[in-house]
Short mmCIF file of C-alpha atoms and ligand atoms in Angstrom, two decimals:
data_model
loop_
_atom_site.label_atom_id
_atom_site.label_comp_id
_atom_site.label_asym_id
_atom_site.label_seq_id
_atom_site.Cartn_x
_atom_site.Cartn_y
_atom_site.Cartn_z
CA UNK A 1 99.12 96.42 115.84
CA UNK A 2 100.54 97.08 112.34
CA UNK A 3 101.64 93.93 110.79
CA UNK A 4 105.08 94.27 109.00
CA UNK A 5 105.11 94.21 105.24
CA UNK A 6 108.37 93.43 103.17
CA UNK A 7 108.34 93.48 99.44
CA UNK A 8 111.05 92.95 96.93
CA UNK A 9 110.90 95.41 94.30
CA UNK A 10 112.67 93.62 90.93
CA UNK A 11 112.70 96.57 88.84
CA UNK A 12 114.00 95.62 85.36
CA UNK A 13 116.07 92.64 86.28
CA UNK A 14 115.50 88.62 85.71
CA UNK A 15 114.27 86.66 82.81
CA UNK A 16 111.20 84.21 83.50
CA UNK A 17 113.55 81.30 84.66
CA UNK A 18 115.61 83.02 86.75
CA UNK A 19 112.77 84.78 88.20
CA UNK A 20 110.63 81.11 88.94
CA UNK A 21 114.10 79.83 90.24
CA UNK A 22 114.46 82.66 92.71
CA UNK A 23 110.50 82.19 94.21
CA UNK A 24 111.21 78.60 94.25
CA UNK A 25 114.03 78.95 96.79
CA UNK A 26 112.61 81.79 98.55
CA UNK A 27 109.22 80.32 99.34
CA UNK A 28 110.81 77.60 101.17
CA UNK A 29 112.90 79.55 103.19
CA UNK A 30 110.21 81.59 104.29
CA UNK A 31 107.86 78.89 104.55
CA UNK A 32 107.71 79.18 108.33
CA UNK A 33 107.24 83.17 108.63
CA UNK A 34 104.23 84.45 109.94
CA UNK A 35 103.27 87.46 111.02
CA UNK A 36 104.85 89.25 108.26
CA UNK A 37 103.05 89.91 104.82
CA UNK A 38 105.73 88.67 102.12
CA UNK A 39 105.64 90.64 98.37
CA UNK A 40 107.87 89.88 95.41
CA UNK A 41 107.41 92.36 92.40
CA UNK A 42 108.88 91.23 89.36
CA UNK A 43 108.88 92.31 85.65
CA UNK A 44 105.71 92.08 83.80
CA UNK A 45 106.86 89.28 81.65
CA UNK A 46 107.79 86.71 84.87
CA UNK A 47 104.07 87.71 86.73
CA UNK A 48 102.18 84.79 85.88
CA UNK A 49 104.90 82.24 85.89
CA UNK A 50 106.18 83.56 89.12
CA UNK A 51 102.21 83.26 90.49
CA UNK A 52 102.07 79.53 89.45
CA UNK A 53 105.14 79.17 91.20
CA UNK A 54 104.17 80.71 94.20
CA UNK A 55 100.59 79.01 94.37
CA UNK A 56 99.74 78.07 98.10
CA UNK A 57 102.83 79.87 99.42
CA UNK A 58 102.99 82.53 102.16
CA UNK A 59 104.44 85.03 99.65
CA UNK A 60 102.33 87.17 97.25
CA UNK A 61 102.80 88.87 93.95
CA UNK A 62 102.51 92.47 92.91
CA UNK A 63 103.30 94.41 89.87
CA UNK A 64 105.82 97.75 89.66
CA UNK A 65 103.28 100.16 87.72
CA UNK A 66 99.82 100.09 86.56
CA UNK A 67 98.05 102.50 83.73
CA UNK A 68 95.01 103.68 85.28
CA UNK A 69 92.42 102.07 82.26
CA UNK A 70 90.93 99.07 82.29
CA UNK A 71 91.79 98.29 78.58
CA UNK A 72 91.98 100.17 75.18
CA UNK A 73 94.19 101.86 72.85
CA UNK A 74 97.38 102.84 75.38
CA UNK A 75 100.23 101.12 73.64
CA UNK A 76 103.25 99.68 76.08
CA UNK A 77 100.78 100.19 79.19
CA UNK A 78 99.10 97.65 81.74
CA UNK A 79 95.88 97.42 83.33
CA UNK A 80 95.46 96.69 87.13
CA UNK A 81 92.98 94.21 85.64
CA UNK A 82 95.72 92.80 83.83
CA UNK A 83 97.68 92.09 86.86
CA UNK A 84 95.02 90.70 89.04
CA UNK A 85 94.57 88.67 85.98
CA UNK A 86 98.33 87.45 85.97
CA UNK A 87 98.18 86.91 90.03
CA UNK A 88 99.15 89.88 91.49
CA UNK A 89 97.22 91.39 94.60
CA UNK A 90 99.39 94.34 95.15
CA UNK A 91 101.12 96.78 92.99
CA UNK A 92 103.91 99.54 93.34
CA UNK A 93 103.09 103.07 92.37
CA UNK A 94 104.98 106.37 92.26
CA UNK A 95 108.52 104.84 92.38
CA UNK A 96 110.93 107.49 92.32
CA UNK A 97 112.34 105.69 89.06
CA UNK A 98 108.94 106.40 87.27
CA UNK A 99 108.75 110.09 88.85
CA UNK A 100 112.59 111.06 87.56
CA UNK A 101 112.76 109.25 84.02
CA UNK A 102 108.61 109.02 83.26
CA UNK A 103 107.79 112.12 84.58
CA UNK A 104 104.64 110.90 86.64
CA UNK A 105 103.28 113.68 88.45
CA UNK A 106 101.48 113.72 92.01
CA UNK A 107 98.20 114.00 90.45
CA UNK A 108 98.73 111.22 87.63
CA UNK A 109 99.86 109.10 90.66
CA UNK A 110 96.52 110.05 92.65
CA UNK A 111 94.65 109.04 89.52
CA UNK A 112 96.54 105.70 89.13
CA UNK A 113 96.64 104.92 93.21
CA UNK A 114 92.46 105.50 92.95
CA UNK A 115 92.00 103.45 89.82
CA UNK A 116 94.15 100.47 91.25
CA UNK A 117 92.34 100.57 94.35
CA UNK A 118 88.99 100.32 92.61
CA UNK A 119 89.76 97.52 90.49
CA UNK A 120 90.66 95.76 93.62
CA UNK A 121 94.76 95.67 93.72
CA UNK A 122 96.46 97.06 96.85
CA UNK A 123 98.89 99.58 96.59
CA UNK A 124 102.08 100.68 97.86
CA UNK A 125 102.96 104.13 97.45
CA UNK A 126 106.52 105.52 97.21
CA UNK A 127 107.69 108.76 98.16
CA UNK A 128 110.85 110.37 99.01
CA UNK A 129 113.31 113.20 98.48
CA UNK A 130 116.22 113.72 96.75
CA UNK A 131 119.80 114.57 98.25
CA UNK A 132 119.39 118.14 96.72
CA UNK A 133 115.98 118.57 98.50
CA UNK A 134 117.05 116.94 101.78
CA UNK A 135 120.20 119.34 101.68
CA UNK A 136 118.30 122.59 100.83
CA UNK A 137 116.04 121.88 103.76
CA UNK A 138 113.15 121.33 101.70
CA UNK A 139 112.41 117.49 102.97
CA UNK A 140 109.49 117.94 104.91
CA UNK A 141 108.05 120.17 102.19
CA UNK A 142 108.64 117.55 99.55
CA UNK A 143 107.12 114.68 101.55
CA UNK A 144 104.00 116.83 102.51
CA UNK A 145 103.53 117.41 98.88
CA UNK A 146 103.85 114.09 97.68
CA UNK A 147 101.50 112.78 100.57
CA UNK A 148 98.59 115.45 100.47
CA UNK A 149 98.13 115.44 96.57
CA UNK A 150 99.34 111.28 95.97
CA UNK A 151 96.44 110.28 98.44
CA UNK A 152 94.06 113.09 98.41
CA UNK A 153 90.46 112.05 97.96
CA UNK A 154 91.16 108.42 99.58
CA UNK A 155 88.36 107.18 101.99
CA UNK A 156 89.22 105.27 105.26
CA UNK A 157 88.60 102.08 103.97
CA UNK A 158 90.95 102.37 100.87
CA UNK A 159 93.50 103.07 103.16
CA UNK A 160 93.24 99.58 104.53
CA UNK A 161 94.85 98.57 101.08
CA UNK A 162 97.40 101.27 100.86
CA UNK A 163 100.74 101.03 102.27
CA UNK A 164 103.25 104.06 102.12
CA UNK A 165 106.76 103.58 101.38
CA UNK A 166 109.34 105.93 102.28
CA UNK A 167 112.70 105.89 99.96
CA UNK A 168 114.71 108.67 100.16
CA UNK A 169 116.36 108.82 96.40
CA UNK A 170 119.78 109.31 97.83
CA UNK A 171 119.19 105.84 99.34
CA UNK A 172 118.40 103.95 96.61
CA UNK A 173 120.65 101.48 94.92
CA UNK A 174 123.78 103.70 96.51
CA UNK A 175 124.69 101.73 99.44
CA UNK A 176 123.76 104.68 101.66
CA UNK A 177 121.02 103.31 103.90
CA UNK A 178 119.51 106.31 106.16
CA UNK A 179 120.13 105.65 109.58
CA UNK A 180 117.34 104.04 111.88
CA UNK A 181 117.12 107.84 113.28
CA UNK A 182 116.66 109.66 109.94
CA UNK A 183 114.04 106.87 108.73
CA UNK A 184 112.40 107.21 111.99
CA UNK A 185 112.07 110.64 111.83
CA UNK A 186 110.83 110.94 108.35
CA UNK A 187 108.23 108.25 109.02
CA UNK A 188 107.03 109.65 112.20
CA UNK A 189 106.65 112.96 110.00
CA UNK A 190 105.11 110.87 107.53
CA UNK A 191 102.52 109.86 109.62
CA UNK A 192 102.07 113.08 111.39
CA UNK A 193 101.24 114.19 107.70
CA UNK A 194 98.49 111.54 107.23
CA UNK A 195 96.90 112.44 110.74
CA UNK A 196 96.48 115.98 109.54
CA UNK A 197 94.83 115.06 106.49
CA UNK A 198 93.14 111.82 107.18
CA UNK A 199 92.49 111.41 110.94
CA UNK A 200 93.91 109.28 113.67
CA UNK A 201 92.72 105.99 112.98
CA UNK A 202 94.06 106.19 109.30
CA UNK A 203 97.38 107.38 110.54
CA UNK A 204 97.73 104.73 113.05
CA UNK A 205 96.41 101.77 110.75
CA UNK A 206 98.73 102.63 107.78
CA UNK A 207 101.94 100.87 107.10
CA UNK A 208 104.66 102.87 106.27
CA UNK A 209 108.06 100.58 104.82
CA UNK A 210 111.40 102.08 104.27
CA UNK A 211 113.42 101.08 101.36
CA UNK A 212 116.69 102.61 100.10
CA UNK A 213 119.91 99.98 100.63
CA UNK A 214 117.78 97.68 103.05
CA UNK A 215 120.42 94.39 103.39
CA UNK A 216 120.71 91.63 105.92
CA UNK A 217 122.43 93.52 108.00
CA UNK A 218 120.73 97.04 108.75
CA UNK A 219 116.86 95.59 108.42
CA UNK A 220 116.28 94.42 112.31
CA UNK A 221 117.64 97.86 113.42
CA UNK A 222 115.57 99.86 110.83
CA UNK A 223 112.61 97.69 111.76
CA UNK A 224 112.74 98.33 115.60
CA UNK A 225 111.83 102.15 114.76
CA UNK A 226 108.22 102.64 116.22
CA UNK A 227 107.34 103.59 112.92
CA UNK A 228 108.53 101.65 110.44
CA UNK A 229 106.56 98.83 109.48
CA UNK A 230 108.18 97.24 106.83
CA UNK A 231 110.63 97.56 103.84
CA UNK A 232 110.85 97.80 100.26
CA UNK A 233 113.70 96.29 98.92
CA UNK A 234 115.75 96.72 95.75
CA UNK A 235 118.76 95.14 94.92
CA UNK A 236 119.03 92.55 97.95
CA UNK A 237 115.47 91.28 97.32
CA UNK A 238 116.90 89.85 93.84
CA UNK A 239 118.80 86.66 95.42
CA UNK A 240 116.50 84.23 97.50
CA UNK A 241 118.85 84.13 100.34
CA UNK A 242 119.23 87.77 101.15
CA UNK A 243 115.75 88.45 100.68
CA UNK A 244 114.77 85.74 102.86
CA UNK A 245 117.33 86.93 105.83
CA UNK A 246 115.83 90.08 105.51
CA UNK A 247 112.15 88.99 106.22
CA UNK A 248 113.44 86.92 109.13
CA UNK A 249 115.45 89.86 110.27
CA UNK A 250 111.87 91.74 110.30
CA UNK A 251 110.49 89.38 112.95
CA UNK A 252 111.18 91.91 115.92
P1 13P B 1 117.77 99.26 96.66
O1 13P B 1 117.25 98.54 97.95
O2 13P B 1 118.39 98.44 95.61
O3 13P B 1 118.40 100.46 97.38
O4 13P B 1 116.35 99.83 96.06
C1 13P B 1 115.28 100.38 96.71
C2 13P B 1 114.26 100.80 95.95
O5 13P B 1 114.22 101.52 95.18
C3 13P B 1 112.77 99.68 96.32
O6 13P B 1 111.68 100.30 95.68
#
């Protein structure tokens, strides 16, 4: 049985004070929740104060990106070791906004994933097709390329620390959610890719989160799909009430 993973990606939102207020409200609302792994991914400046606020709670912390070096002359970058030091146990890697705006390639993302895992962080690896790719009939090719190259060379043991987040780019921040059937179709395909490349045990064990306009009122039907093992939530994770409602709706 795969334990659902519900994570909030706060992107470039919230100053430190707001971030701490949000997690203080969130942790009491989800204090009784068991059986779901809950993660919030604030901006870098808020990581440490948020980690302090969440100490002893059932909510873990993640970064939104890493650079694959421990330290050095890499102006503006952050290492997995620094995220761990700030209190993180997770990082997001390969979000479509990083692929699109910062031109991150599959090969670079593969390097980042391996480096983050080697440092002891768990990884949410994002994949997903654009609307143009979907309408052009290229969805499966794109997902295949992202999975094959992005996860190349990982061992079965490393996969225990990896979750794949399927985030169709056309559903991110648009209010257009993939239907439960569309999500299930893509997730089942991703799982089949994992099976082909890494074997049945890895494929059955890896969680595949859905991301893209997840809200309290659509979370339960998405989570009810057999291959949907959680969510990666943007906008609706910014408010404690709506994120807590998504967590609770995922308890099916
Ligand atoms: P929204 O939930 O705002 O669509 O964002 C999804 C996302 O990009 C999570 O990483």
